């Protein structure tokens, strides 16, 4: 059961790696972000900086995009790495417990200052929930975020009220 709580980072990196919640907790304090509501993430939780994860897998020269994969609901985004490298975070726990699936856990990507859904490449849709794999690519990778208002509205049909 705990085996599911793994975030894999792979692709254009020197040392692909899997992170469990305890591995993320063990990353240096400098990479930890306590209480993500401070960054505008209304659902809260604690996170690590993307930069900390990438330091640990060693980004290779030439990587341009970040593939954010949510296998649970087959949701995938590929966004330019440069603009989010220093600010994106991965939320992994709340109140000392692994992040609940109701708030997009066990791992959730979050970009402070994201744009509204499908107004920009780096939008709220790219705050991928149920994140289980981050893939570094050279050039844009697979992306099935909604392309228009109708498709986007469908995604939100099942949102809790
Ligand atoms: N895996 C996954 N991540 C996702 C989505 C989704 O449908 N599946 N929807 C996106 C969109 S369009 C939005 S607005 C936010 C919604 O986050 P929330 O459910 O926490 O409000 O998650 C984004 N991340
Ligand atoms: Mo959205």
XYZ file of C-alpha atoms and ligand atoms in Angstrom:
186
model
C 0.000 0.000 0.000
C 2.802 2.347 0.951
C 4.465 1.254 -2.284
C 2.136 3.572 -4.160
C 3.544 6.622 -2.446
C 6.466 7.005 -4.796
C 7.449 9.913 -6.972
C 9.809 9.001 -9.787
C 12.077 11.535 -11.466
C 13.581 10.446 -14.735
C 14.341 11.370 -18.328
C 17.130 13.811 -19.138
C 18.875 13.496 -15.770
C 22.092 11.884 -14.613
C 20.621 9.742 -11.815
C 16.917 8.858 -12.117
C 15.438 8.263 -8.699
C 12.332 7.370 -6.744
C 11.342 9.418 -3.746
C 9.131 8.223 -0.937
C 7.567 10.590 1.548
C 10.357 9.884 4.010
C 12.986 10.652 1.349
C 11.353 14.027 0.778
C 11.222 14.701 4.509
C 14.933 13.880 4.594
C 15.929 16.509 2.021
C 17.875 19.458 3.438
C 15.883 22.047 5.389
C 16.810 24.635 2.773
C 14.626 22.782 0.261
C 11.619 22.423 2.569
C 8.624 24.713 2.257
C 6.423 24.654 5.344
C 2.796 25.750 4.965
C 2.196 26.306 1.287
C -0.786 28.593 1.963
C 1.909 31.276 2.243
C 2.522 30.750 -1.475
C -1.156 30.987 -2.357
C -1.913 27.253 -2.302
C -5.286 27.301 -0.614
C -5.441 23.595 0.204
C -2.314 23.800 2.330
C 0.380 21.296 3.179
C 4.165 21.123 3.257
C 6.415 20.786 0.237
C 9.909 20.547 -1.162
C 11.296 22.785 -3.848
C 11.543 21.347 -7.348
C 15.125 22.651 -7.414
C 15.978 20.365 -4.507
C 14.624 17.318 -6.314
C 16.502 18.217 -9.474
C 19.728 18.779 -7.545
C 19.413 15.250 -6.273
C 18.924 13.656 -9.727
C 21.328 16.045 -11.514
C 19.759 17.678 -14.482
C 21.604 17.071 -17.758
C 22.442 19.946 -20.090
C 19.817 20.500 -22.742
C 16.686 19.598 -20.767
C 14.030 22.154 -21.718
C 10.715 20.795 -20.413
C 9.216 19.211 -17.390
C 6.739 16.398 -17.951
C 4.264 16.182 -15.067
C 2.466 12.851 -15.085
C -0.610 11.944 -13.077
C -1.260 8.294 -13.891
C -4.279 7.991 -11.608
C -6.536 10.012 -13.913
C -4.253 10.007 -16.973
C -3.530 13.731 -16.729
C -0.272 15.021 -18.184
C 1.359 18.405 -18.678
C 4.628 19.397 -20.295
C 5.828 22.862 -19.350
C 8.984 24.889 -20.002
C 11.487 24.283 -17.229
C 13.178 27.689 -17.114
C 10.345 29.792 -15.676
C 9.420 27.286 -12.931
C 12.849 25.938 -11.998
C 13.366 28.279 -9.061
C 9.797 28.511 -7.810
C 7.775 25.327 -8.360
C 7.255 22.977 -5.425
C 5.981 19.462 -4.803
C 3.536 19.196 -1.898
C 3.894 15.852 -0.115
C 2.383 16.046 3.353
C -0.089 17.870 5.503
C -0.220 17.854 9.304
C 2.572 15.245 9.277
C 0.562 12.789 7.139
C 1.049 11.905 3.462
C -1.040 14.238 1.303
C -4.577 12.935 0.882
C -5.898 12.070 -2.545
C -8.799 14.492 -1.940
C -6.360 17.368 -2.194
C -4.406 15.860 -5.079
C -2.035 13.655 -3.096
C 0.091 11.745 -2.519
C 2.199 14.255 -4.472
C 1.037 17.480 -5.999
C 2.891 19.933 -8.195
C 2.342 23.617 -7.478
C 3.527 26.755 -9.233
C 3.049 29.980 -7.283
C 1.774 32.786 -9.568
C 0.388 30.361 -12.161
C -1.864 31.773 -14.873
C -5.581 30.988 -15.123
C -6.348 27.664 -16.822
C -5.365 27.575 -20.493
C -4.364 31.229 -20.724
C -0.670 30.337 -20.770
C 1.629 27.313 -20.928
C 2.221 27.654 -17.217
C -1.305 27.667 -15.907
C -3.344 26.334 -13.010
C -3.935 23.123 -14.971
C -0.199 22.439 -14.650
C -0.595 22.124 -10.878
C -0.814 18.404 -11.512
C -2.525 16.303 -8.849
C -1.745 12.620 -8.163
C 1.742 13.315 -9.517
C 3.734 10.084 -9.735
C 6.368 10.897 -12.323
C 8.388 13.934 -13.317
C 10.150 13.537 -16.629
C 12.813 15.875 -17.955
C 12.683 16.171 -21.736
C 14.513 17.901 -24.543
C 11.682 19.730 -26.276
C 8.026 19.609 -25.316
C 6.636 16.216 -24.331
C 3.180 14.676 -24.002
C 0.524 17.057 -22.757
C -3.209 16.379 -22.543
C -4.363 19.406 -20.609
C -7.702 20.785 -21.837
C -7.427 22.817 -25.051
C -10.589 24.899 -24.791
C -13.227 26.128 -22.340
C -15.568 23.241 -22.958
C -12.934 20.584 -22.305
C -11.767 22.492 -19.262
C -15.294 22.816 -17.875
C -15.692 19.041 -18.207
C -12.659 18.527 -15.988
C -14.345 20.602 -13.305
C -17.736 18.877 -13.572
C -16.906 16.479 -10.787
C -15.363 19.043 -8.465
C -16.736 19.005 -4.936
C -19.123 21.936 -4.493
N -4.175 14.949 -12.167
C -4.888 16.091 -12.374
N -4.344 17.261 -12.020
C -5.029 18.415 -12.226
C -6.311 18.404 -12.830
C -6.867 17.140 -13.181
O -8.005 17.036 -13.700
N -6.127 15.994 -12.928
N -6.987 19.583 -13.061
C -6.181 20.810 -13.108
C -7.009 21.996 -13.083
S -7.779 22.399 -14.524
C -7.127 22.766 -11.967
S -7.979 24.226 -11.987
C -6.537 22.357 -10.679
C -7.648 22.218 -9.665
O -7.127 21.900 -8.407
P -8.094 21.593 -7.199
O -8.919 20.395 -7.530
O -7.203 21.369 -6.030
O -8.951 22.816 -7.021
O -5.831 21.114 -10.751
C -5.161 20.866 -11.962
N -4.472 19.598 -11.838
Mo -8.915 24.385 -14.034
